[in-house]
Amino acid sequence: MNILHIDSAITGEASVSRKLTADIVARLKDANPDASVTYRDLNKGVPAIDTDWFHAVRLAPEAPTEDQKQLIETSNAYLADVQDADVLVIGSPIYNFAITAQLKNWLDQIARAGLSFRYTEAGPEGLLTGKRAIIAYTSAGTPIGSEIDFASGYLRHILGFLGITDVEFIAADRLAMDHDAGLARAQEALDRIAA
């Protein structure tokens, strides 16, 4: 088993999502001792896609410049992490009702036509099939699945668009209202997770 462990919180050691992703990975490793783990801390910076990225990665010039080669290599590395993974463990704290900018940048980097999805006569088809995603969803006040939660539905949709349809959430939500209850809900969900 290959595990891709993604964190995106900006709060360092105080992060609940980082603790949850570590707990999830530990549980998976306990059940699969030979599993390998690739770790990405998106808080260290994920380049946003822009015009330069479009010209380098999407247009794929035959003779890319050195700067374009770097953009291509970075995007390819993020995508290779996902292609090689059997399980994705993603930390998604909720900031301003949505996913972090870093996590959005990472998703933009891996959403690559012809590589992670393709368009067919029947519509889009995800190419990253046969994978499982476990998302540690944490929020101060946004209840998961509520009308003000613009994160969980988006994550389920974009991952499904890429072919990852086995998506489950471990939610520690509304932590600012009742921290202990939010952690208890996450622990109950974690205890139910099949490793």
JSON list of N, CA, C and O in Angstrom, two decimals, residues 57-106:
[
{"chain": "A", "resi": 57, "resn": "VAL", "atom": "N", "xyz": [2.67, 24.00, -19.02]},
{"chain": "A", "resi": 57, "resn": "VAL", "atom": "CA", "xyz": [2.11, 22.68, -18.72]},
{"chain": "A", "resi": 57, "resn": "VAL", "atom": "C", "xyz": [0.99, 22.30, -19.68]},
{"chain": "A", "resi": 57, "resn": "VAL", "atom": "O", "xyz": [1.01, 21.21, -20.26]},
{"chain": "A", "resi": 58, "resn": "ARG", "atom": "N", "xyz": [0.04, 23.17, -19.86]},
{"chain": "A", "resi": 58, "resn": "ARG", "atom": "CA", "xyz": [-1.09, 22.84, -20.72]},
{"chain": "A", "resi": 58, "resn": "ARG", "atom": "C", "xyz": [-0.73, 22.87, -22.21]},
{"chain": "A", "resi": 58, "resn": "ARG", "atom": "O", "xyz": [-1.14, 22.00, -22.97]},
{"chain": "A", "resi": 59, "resn": "LEU", "atom": "N", "xyz": [0.04, 23.88, -22.62]},
{"chain": "A", "resi": 59, "resn": "LEU", "atom": "CA", "xyz": [0.37, 23.97, -24.04]},
{"chain": "A", "resi": 59, "resn": "LEU", "atom": "C", "xyz": [1.56, 23.09, -24.42]},
{"chain": "A", "resi": 59, "resn": "LEU", "atom": "O", "xyz": [1.75, 22.80, -25.59]},
{"chain": "A", "resi": 60, "resn": "ALA", "atom": "N", "xyz": [2.34, 22.65, -23.42]},
{"chain": "A", "resi": 60, "resn": "ALA", "atom": "CA", "xyz": [3.44, 21.70, -23.60]},
{"chain": "A", "resi": 60, "resn": "ALA", "atom": "C", "xyz": [4.31, 22.02, -24.81]},
{"chain": "A", "resi": 60, "resn": "ALA", "atom": "O", "xyz": [4.32, 21.30, -25.80]},
{"chain": "A", "resi": 61, "resn": "PRO", "atom": "N", "xyz": [5.08, 23.11, -24.75]},
{"chain": "A", "resi": 61, "resn": "PRO", "atom": "CA", "xyz": [5.94, 23.47, -25.88]},
{"chain": "A", "resi": 61, "resn": "PRO", "atom": "C", "xyz": [6.99, 22.39, -26.14]},
{"chain": "A", "resi": 61, "resn": "PRO", "atom": "O", "xyz": [7.44, 21.71, -25.23]},
{"chain": "A", "resi": 62, "resn": "GLU", "atom": "N", "xyz": [7.38, 22.25, -27.41]},
{"chain": "A", "resi": 62, "resn": "GLU", "atom": "CA", "xyz": [8.37, 21.24, -27.77]},
{"chain": "A", "resi": 62, "resn": "GLU", "atom": "C", "xyz": [9.73, 21.56, -27.17]},
{"chain": "A", "resi": 62, "resn": "GLU", "atom": "O", "xyz": [10.50, 20.65, -26.84]},
{"chain": "A", "resi": 63, "resn": "ALA", "atom": "N", "xyz": [10.06, 22.83, -27.05]},
{"chain": "A", "resi": 63, "resn": "ALA", "atom": "CA", "xyz": [11.35, 23.24, -26.49]},
{"chain": "A", "resi": 63, "resn": "ALA", "atom": "C", "xyz": [11.11, 24.20, -25.33]},
{"chain": "A", "resi": 63, "resn": "ALA", "atom": "O", "xyz": [11.26, 25.42, -25.47]},
{"chain": "A", "resi": 64, "resn": "PRO", "atom": "N", "xyz": [10.72, 23.67, -24.16]},
{"chain": "A", "resi": 64, "resn": "PRO", "atom": "CA", "xyz": [10.42, 24.56, -23.04]},
{"chain": "A", "resi": 64, "resn": "PRO", "atom": "C", "xyz": [11.67, 25.28, -22.53]},
{"chain": "A", "resi": 64, "resn": "PRO", "atom": "O", "xyz": [12.78, 24.74, -22.60]},
{"chain": "A", "resi": 65, "resn": "THR", "atom": "N", "xyz": [11.46, 26.47, -22.02]},
{"chain": "A", "resi": 65, "resn": "THR", "atom": "CA", "xyz": [12.55, 27.22, -21.40]},
{"chain": "A", "resi": 65, "resn": "THR", "atom": "C", "xyz": [12.88, 26.57, -20.05]},
{"chain": "A", "resi": 65, "resn": "THR", "atom": "O", "xyz": [12.15, 25.70, -19.57]},
{"chain": "A", "resi": 66, "resn": "GLU", "atom": "N", "xyz": [13.95, 27.02, -19.42]},
{"chain": "A", "resi": 66, "resn": "GLU", "atom": "CA", "xyz": [14.31, 26.49, -18.11]},
{"chain": "A", "resi": 66, "resn": "GLU", "atom": "C", "xyz": [13.20, 26.76, -17.08]},
{"chain": "A", "resi": 66, "resn": "GLU", "atom": "O", "xyz": [12.88, 25.91, -16.26]},
{"chain": "A", "resi": 67, "resn": "ASP", "atom": "N", "xyz": [12.63, 27.97, -17.13]},
{"chain": "A", "resi": 67, "resn": "ASP", "atom": "CA", "xyz": [11.54, 28.29, -16.22]},
{"chain": "A", "resi": 67, "resn": "ASP", "atom": "C", "xyz": [10.33, 27.40, -16.47]},
{"chain": "A", "resi": 67, "resn": "ASP", "atom": "O", "xyz": [9.67, 26.92, -15.53]},
{"chain": "A", "resi": 68, "resn": "GLN", "atom": "N", "xyz": [10.02, 27.15, -17.73]},
{"chain": "A", "resi": 68, "resn": "GLN", "atom": "CA", "xyz": [8.90, 26.27, -18.07]},
{"chain": "A", "resi": 68, "resn": "GLN", "atom": "C", "xyz": [9.18, 24.84, -17.62]},
{"chain": "A", "resi": 68, "resn": "GLN", "atom": "O", "xyz": [8.28, 24.16, -17.11]},
{"chain": "A", "resi": 69, "resn": "LYS", "atom": "N", "xyz": [10.41, 24.38, -17.76]},
{"chain": "A", "resi": 69, "resn": "LYS", "atom": "CA", "xyz": [10.76, 23.02, -17.31]},
{"chain": "A", "resi": 69, "resn": "LYS", "atom": "C", "xyz": [10.50, 22.87, -15.82]},
{"chain": "A", "resi": 69, "resn": "LYS", "atom": "O", "xyz": [10.02, 21.83, -15.37]},
{"chain": "A", "resi": 70, "resn": "GLN", "atom": "N", "xyz": [10.82, 23.91, -15.04]},
{"chain": "A", "resi": 70, "resn": "GLN", "atom": "CA", "xyz": [10.59, 23.86, -13.60]},
{"chain": "A", "resi": 70, "resn": "GLN", "atom": "C", "xyz": [9.11, 23.76, -13.28]},
{"chain": "A", "resi": 70, "resn": "GLN", "atom": "O", "xyz": [8.69, 22.99, -12.42]},
{"chain": "A", "resi": 71, "resn": "LEU", "atom": "N", "xyz": [8.29, 24.53, -14.00]},
{"chain": "A", "resi": 71, "resn": "LEU", "atom": "CA", "xyz": [6.84, 24.48, -13.79]},
{"chain": "A", "resi": 71, "resn": "LEU", "atom": "C", "xyz": [6.29, 23.10, -14.14]},
{"chain": "A", "resi": 71, "resn": "LEU", "atom": "O", "xyz": [5.44, 22.55, -13.42]},
{"chain": "A", "resi": 72, "resn": "ILE", "atom": "N", "xyz": [6.77, 22.53, -15.23]},
{"chain": "A", "resi": 72, "resn": "ILE", "atom": "CA", "xyz": [6.33, 21.20, -15.67]},
{"chain": "A", "resi": 72, "resn": "ILE", "atom": "C", "xyz": [6.74, 20.15, -14.64]},
{"chain": "A", "resi": 72, "resn": "ILE", "atom": "O", "xyz": [5.94, 19.29, -14.25]},
{"chain": "A", "resi": 73, "resn": "GLU", "atom": "N", "xyz": [7.99, 20.21, -14.18]},
{"chain": "A", "resi": 73, "resn": "GLU", "atom": "CA", "xyz": [8.50, 19.22, -13.22]},
{"chain": "A", "resi": 73, "resn": "GLU", "atom": "C", "xyz": [7.71, 19.27, -11.91]},
{"chain": "A", "resi": 73, "resn": "GLU", "atom": "O", "xyz": [7.40, 18.23, -11.32]},
{"chain": "A", "resi": 74, "resn": "THR", "atom": "N", "xyz": [7.41, 20.47, -11.46]},
{"chain": "A", "resi": 74, "resn": "THR", "atom": "CA", "xyz": [6.66, 20.62, -10.21]},
{"chain": "A", "resi": 74, "resn": "THR", "atom": "C", "xyz": [5.27, 20.00, -10.34]},
{"chain": "A", "resi": 74, "resn": "THR", "atom": "O", "xyz": [4.84, 19.21, -9.48]},
{"chain": "A", "resi": 75, "resn": "SER", "atom": "N", "xyz": [4.56, 20.34, -11.40]},
{"chain": "A", "resi": 75, "resn": "SER", "atom": "CA", "xyz": [3.22, 19.80, -11.61]},
{"chain": "A", "resi": 75, "resn": "SER", "atom": "C", "xyz": [3.27, 18.28, -11.78]},
{"chain": "A", "resi": 75, "resn": "SER", "atom": "O", "xyz": [2.44, 17.55, -11.22]},
{"chain": "A", "resi": 76, "resn": "ASN", "atom": "N", "xyz": [4.24, 17.80, -12.54]},
{"chain": "A", "resi": 76, "resn": "ASN", "atom": "CA", "xyz": [4.38, 16.36, -12.75]},
{"chain": "A", "resi": 76, "resn": "ASN", "atom": "C", "xyz": [4.64, 15.62, -11.44]},
{"chain": "A", "resi": 76, "resn": "ASN", "atom": "O", "xyz": [4.14, 14.51, -11.23]},
{"chain": "A", "resi": 77, "resn": "ALA", "atom": "N", "xyz": [5.43, 16.24, -10.56]},
{"chain": "A", "resi": 77, "resn": "ALA", "atom": "CA", "xyz": [5.74, 15.60, -9.28]},
{"chain": "A", "resi": 77, "resn": "ALA", "atom": "C", "xyz": [4.49, 15.46, -8.41]},
{"chain": "A", "resi": 77, "resn": "ALA", "atom": "O", "xyz": [4.26, 14.41, -7.81]},
{"chain": "A", "resi": 78, "resn": "TYR", "atom": "N", "xyz": [3.69, 16.53, -8.35]},
{"chain": "A", "resi": 78, "resn": "TYR", "atom": "CA", "xyz": [2.44, 16.45, -7.59]},
{"chain": "A", "resi": 78, "resn": "TYR", "atom": "C", "xyz": [1.53, 15.36, -8.15]},
{"chain": "A", "resi": 78, "resn": "TYR", "atom": "O", "xyz": [0.93, 14.57, -7.40]},
{"chain": "A", "resi": 79, "resn": "LEU", "atom": "N", "xyz": [1.41, 15.30, -9.47]},
{"chain": "A", "resi": 79, "resn": "LEU", "atom": "CA", "xyz": [0.55, 14.31, -10.10]},
{"chain": "A", "resi": 79, "resn": "LEU", "atom": "C", "xyz": [1.08, 12.90, -9.88]},
{"chain": "A", "resi": 79, "resn": "LEU", "atom": "O", "xyz": [0.31, 11.98, -9.59]},
{"chain": "A", "resi": 80, "resn": "ALA", "atom": "N", "xyz": [2.39, 12.72, -9.98]},
{"chain": "A", "resi": 80, "resn": "ALA", "atom": "CA", "xyz": [2.98, 11.39, -9.78]},
{"chain": "A", "resi": 80, "resn": "ALA", "atom": "C", "xyz": [2.71, 10.88, -8.37]},
{"chain": "A", "resi": 80, "resn": "ALA", "atom": "O", "xyz": [2.47, 9.68, -8.18]},
{"chain": "A", "resi": 81, "resn": "ASP", "atom": "N", "xyz": [2.74, 11.77, -7.38]},
{"chain": "A", "resi": 81, "resn": "ASP", "atom": "CA", "xyz": [2.41, 11.37, -6.01]},
{"chain": "A", "resi": 81, "resn": "ASP", "atom": "C", "xyz": [1.04, 10.70, -5.97]},
{"chain": "A", "resi": 81, "resn": "ASP", "atom": "O", "xyz": [0.86, 9.67, -5.32]},
{"chain": "A", "resi": 82, "resn": "VAL", "atom": "N", "xyz": [0.08, 11.30, -6.64]},
{"chain": "A", "resi": 82, "resn": "VAL", "atom": "CA", "xyz": [-1.30, 10.78, -6.62]},
{"chain": "A", "resi": 82, "resn": "VAL", "atom": "C", "xyz": [-1.40, 9.52, -7.45]},
{"chain": "A", "resi": 82, "resn": "VAL", "atom": "O", "xyz": [-2.04, 8.54, -7.05]},
{"chain": "A", "resi": 83, "resn": "GLN", "atom": "N", "xyz": [-0.77, 9.51, -8.62]},
{"chain": "A", "resi": 83, "resn": "GLN", "atom": "CA", "xyz": [-0.82, 8.32, -9.47]},
{"chain": "A", "resi": 83, "resn": "GLN", "atom": "C", "xyz": [-0.25, 7.10, -8.76]},
{"chain": "A", "resi": 83, "resn": "GLN", "atom": "O", "xyz": [-0.75, 5.99, -8.92]},
{"chain": "A", "resi": 84, "resn": "ASP", "atom": "N", "xyz": [0.78, 7.31, -7.95]},
{"chain": "A", "resi": 84, "resn": "ASP", "atom": "CA", "xyz": [1.45, 6.20, -7.25]},
{"chain": "A", "resi": 84, "resn": "ASP", "atom": "C", "xyz": [0.72, 5.77, -5.98]},
{"chain": "A", "resi": 84, "resn": "ASP", "atom": "O", "xyz": [1.01, 4.72, -5.43]},
{"chain": "A", "resi": 85, "resn": "ALA", "atom": "N", "xyz": [-0.22, 6.58, -5.50]},
{"chain": "A", "resi": 85, "resn": "ALA", "atom": "CA", "xyz": [-0.87, 6.32, -4.21]},
{"chain": "A", "resi": 85, "resn": "ALA", "atom": "C", "xyz": [-2.05, 5.36, -4.35]},
{"chain": "A", "resi": 85, "resn": "ALA", "atom": "O", "xyz": [-2.77, 5.38, -5.35]},
{"chain": "A", "resi": 86, "resn": "ASP", "atom": "N", "xyz": [-2.22, 4.56, -3.32]},
{"chain": "A", "resi": 86, "resn": "ASP", "atom": "CA", "xyz": [-3.43, 3.74, -3.19]},
{"chain": "A", "resi": 86, "resn": "ASP", "atom": "C", "xyz": [-4.45, 4.46, -2.31]},
{"chain": "A", "resi": 86, "resn": "ASP", "atom": "O", "xyz": [-5.65, 4.35, -2.52]},
{"chain": "A", "resi": 87, "resn": "VAL", "atom": "N", "xyz": [-3.94, 5.19, -1.30]},
{"chain": "A", "resi": 87, "resn": "VAL", "atom": "CA", "xyz": [-4.78, 5.92, -0.37]},
{"chain": "A", "resi": 87, "resn": "VAL", "atom": "C", "xyz": [-4.24, 7.34, -0.23]},
{"chain": "A", "resi": 87, "resn": "VAL", "atom": "O", "xyz": [-3.05, 7.54, -0.05]},
{"chain": "A", "resi": 88, "resn": "LEU", "atom": "N", "xyz": [-5.15, 8.31, -0.31]},
{"chain": "A", "resi": 88, "resn": "LEU", "atom": "CA", "xyz": [-4.80, 9.71, -0.06]},
{"chain": "A", "resi": 88, "resn": "LEU", "atom": "C", "xyz": [-5.40, 10.09, 1.29]},
{"chain": "A", "resi": 88, "resn": "LEU", "atom": "O", "xyz": [-6.59, 9.88, 1.52]},
{"chain": "A", "resi": 89, "resn": "VAL", "atom": "N", "xyz": [-4.57, 10.63, 2.16]},
{"chain": "A", "resi": 89, "resn": "VAL", "atom": "CA", "xyz": [-5.04, 11.15, 3.45]},
{"chain": "A", "resi": 89, "resn": "VAL", "atom": "C", "xyz": [-4.82, 12.66, 3.38]},
{"chain": "A", "resi": 89, "resn": "VAL", "atom": "O", "xyz": [-3.68, 13.12, 3.32]},
{"chain": "A", "resi": 90, "resn": "ILE", "atom": "N", "xyz": [-5.92, 13.41, 3.36]},
{"chain": "A", "resi": 90, "resn": "ILE", "atom": "CA", "xyz": [-5.84, 14.85, 3.08]},
{"chain": "A", "resi": 90, "resn": "ILE", "atom": "C", "xyz": [-6.37, 15.64, 4.27]},
{"chain": "A", "resi": 90, "resn": "ILE", "atom": "O", "xyz": [-7.52, 15.45, 4.68]},
{"chain": "A", "resi": 91, "resn": "GLY", "atom": "N", "xyz": [-5.56, 16.53, 4.78]},
{"chain": "A", "resi": 91, "resn": "GLY", "atom": "CA", "xyz": [-5.99, 17.44, 5.83]},
{"chain": "A", "resi": 91, "resn": "GLY", "atom": "C", "xyz": [-6.62, 18.67, 5.22]},
{"chain": "A", "resi": 91, "resn": "GLY", "atom": "O", "xyz": [-5.99, 19.38, 4.44]},
{"chain": "A", "resi": 92, "resn": "SER", "atom": "N", "xyz": [-7.89, 18.91, 5.56]},
{"chain": "A", "resi": 92, "resn": "SER", "atom": "CA", "xyz": [-8.60, 20.05, 4.99]},
{"chain": "A", "resi": 92, "resn": "SER", "atom": "C", "xyz": [-9.26, 20.88, 6.09]},
{"chain": "A", "resi": 92, "resn": "SER", "atom": "O", "xyz": [-10.44, 20.74, 6.38]},
{"chain": "A", "resi": 93, "resn": "PRO", "atom": "N", "xyz": [-8.47, 21.79, 6.69]},
{"chain": "A", "resi": 93, "resn": "PRO", "atom": "CA", "xyz": [-9.11, 22.74, 7.59]},
{"chain": "A", "resi": 93, "resn": "PRO", "atom": "C", "xyz": [-9.96, 23.71, 6.77]},
{"chain": "A", "resi": 93, "resn": "PRO", "atom": "O", "xyz": [-9.66, 23.96, 5.59]},
{"chain": "A", "resi": 94, "resn": "ILE", "atom": "N", "xyz": [-11.01, 24.21, 7.36]},
{"chain": "A", "resi": 94, "resn": "ILE", "atom": "CA", "xyz": [-11.90, 25.12, 6.65]},
{"chain": "A", "resi": 94, "resn": "ILE", "atom": "C", "xyz": [-11.56, 26.55, 7.04]},
{"chain": "A", "resi": 94, "resn": "ILE", "atom": "O", "xyz": [-11.61, 26.91, 8.21]},
{"chain": "A", "resi": 95, "resn": "TYR", "atom": "N", "xyz": [-11.19, 27.33, 6.05]},
{"chain": "A", "resi": 95, "resn": "TYR", "atom": "CA", "xyz": [-10.91, 28.75, 6.25]},
{"chain": "A", "resi": 95, "resn": "TYR", "atom": "C", "xyz": [-11.92, 29.54, 5.43]},
{"chain": "A", "resi": 95, "resn": "TYR", "atom": "O", "xyz": [-12.01, 29.35, 4.20]},
{"chain": "A", "resi": 96, "resn": "ASN", "atom": "N", "xyz": [-12.69, 30.36, 6.07]},
{"chain": "A", "resi": 96, "resn": "ASN", "atom": "CA", "xyz": [-13.66, 31.20, 5.36]},
{"chain": "A", "resi": 96, "resn": "ASN", "atom": "C", "xyz": [-14.61, 30.36, 4.52]},
{"chain": "A", "resi": 96, "resn": "ASN", "atom": "O", "xyz": [-14.89, 30.67, 3.37]},
{"chain": "A", "resi": 97, "resn": "PHE", "atom": "N", "xyz": [-15.08, 29.25, 5.11]},
{"chain": "A", "resi": 97, "resn": "PHE", "atom": "CA", "xyz": [-16.11, 28.37, 4.54]},
{"chain": "A", "resi": 97, "resn": "PHE", "atom": "C", "xyz": [-15.63, 27.49, 3.39]},
{"chain": "A", "resi": 97, "resn": "PHE", "atom": "O", "xyz": [-16.44, 26.80, 2.77]},
{"chain": "A", "resi": 98, "resn": "ALA", "atom": "N", "xyz": [-14.34, 27.47, 3.10]},
{"chain": "A", "resi": 98, "resn": "ALA", "atom": "CA", "xyz": [-13.85, 26.70, 1.96]},
{"chain": "A", "resi": 98, "resn": "ALA", "atom": "C", "xyz": [-12.51, 26.05, 2.29]},
{"chain": "A", "resi": 98, "resn": "ALA", "atom": "O", "xyz": [-11.98, 26.22, 3.39]},
{"chain": "A", "resi": 99, "resn": "ILE", "atom": "N", "xyz": [-11.97, 25.32, 1.34]},
{"chain": "A", "resi": 99, "resn": "ILE", "atom": "CA", "xyz": [-10.66, 24.69, 1.52]},
{"chain": "A", "resi": 99, "resn": "ILE", "atom": "C", "xyz": [-9.57, 25.75, 1.51]},
{"chain": "A", "resi": 99, "resn": "ILE", "atom": "O", "xyz": [-9.78, 26.88, 1.07]},
{"chain": "A", "resi": 100, "resn": "THR", "atom": "N", "xyz": [-8.40, 25.37, 1.97]},
{"chain": "A", "resi": 100, "resn": "THR", "atom": "CA", "xyz": [-7.27, 26.31, 1.99]},
{"chain": "A", "resi": 100, "resn": "THR", "atom": "C", "xyz": [-6.83, 26.63, 0.56]},
{"chain": "A", "resi": 100, "resn": "THR", "atom": "O", "xyz": [-7.01, 25.83, -0.36]},
{"chain": "A", "resi": 101, "resn": "ALA", "atom": "N", "xyz": [-6.23, 27.79, 0.40]},
{"chain": "A", "resi": 101, "resn": "ALA", "atom": "CA", "xyz": [-5.68, 28.18, -0.91]},
{"chain": "A", "resi": 101, "resn": "ALA", "atom": "C", "xyz": [-4.62, 27.18, -1.36]},
{"chain": "A", "resi": 101, "resn": "ALA", "atom": "O", "xyz": [-4.54, 26.83, -2.55]},
{"chain": "A", "resi": 102, "resn": "GLN", "atom": "N", "xyz": [-3.82, 26.69, -0.41]},
{"chain": "A", "resi": 102, "resn": "GLN", "atom": "CA", "xyz": [-2.77, 25.74, -0.76]},
{"chain": "A", "resi": 102, "resn": "GLN", "atom": "C", "xyz": [-3.35, 24.45, -1.32]},
{"chain": "A", "resi": 102, "resn": "GLN", "atom": "O", "xyz": [-2.82, 23.88, -2.28]},
{"chain": "A", "resi": 103, "resn": "LEU", "atom": "N", "xyz": [-4.43, 23.97, -0.68]},
{"chain": "A", "resi": 103, "resn": "LEU", "atom": "CA", "xyz": [-5.05, 22.74, -1.16]},
{"chain": "A", "resi": 103, "resn": "LEU", "atom": "C", "xyz": [-5.68, 22.95, -2.53]},
{"chain": "A", "resi": 103, "resn": "LEU", "atom": "O", "xyz": [-5.58, 22.09, -3.42]},
{"chain": "A", "resi": 104, "resn": "LYS", "atom": "N", "xyz": [-6.30, 24.10, -2.75]},
{"chain": "A", "resi": 104, "resn": "LYS", "atom": "CA", "xyz": [-6.86, 24.41, -4.07]},
{"chain": "A", "resi": 104, "resn": "LYS", "atom": "C", "xyz": [-5.75, 24.46, -5.12]},
{"chain": "A", "resi": 104, "resn": "LYS", "atom": "O", "xyz": [-5.91, 23.93, -6.23]},
{"chain": "A", "resi": 105, "resn": "ASN", "atom": "N", "xyz": [-4.63, 25.09, -4.78]},
{"chain": "A", "resi": 105, "resn": "ASN", "atom": "CA", "xyz": [-3.51, 25.14, -5.73]},
{"chain": "A", "resi": 105, "resn": "ASN", "atom": "C", "xyz": [-3.03, 23.74, -6.09]},
{"chain": "A", "resi": 105, "resn": "ASN", "atom": "O", "xyz": [-2.73, 23.45, -7.25]},
{"chain": "A", "resi": 106, "resn": "TRP", "atom": "N", "xyz": [-2.96, 22.85, -5.08]},
{"chain": "A", "resi": 106, "resn": "TRP", "atom": "CA", "xyz": [-2.51, 21.48, -5.32]},
{"chain": "A", "resi": 106, "resn": "TRP", "atom": "C", "xyz": [-3.49, 20.75, -6.24]},
{"chain": "A", "resi": 106, "resn": "TRP", "atom": "O", "xyz": [-3.08, 20.06, -7.18]}
]
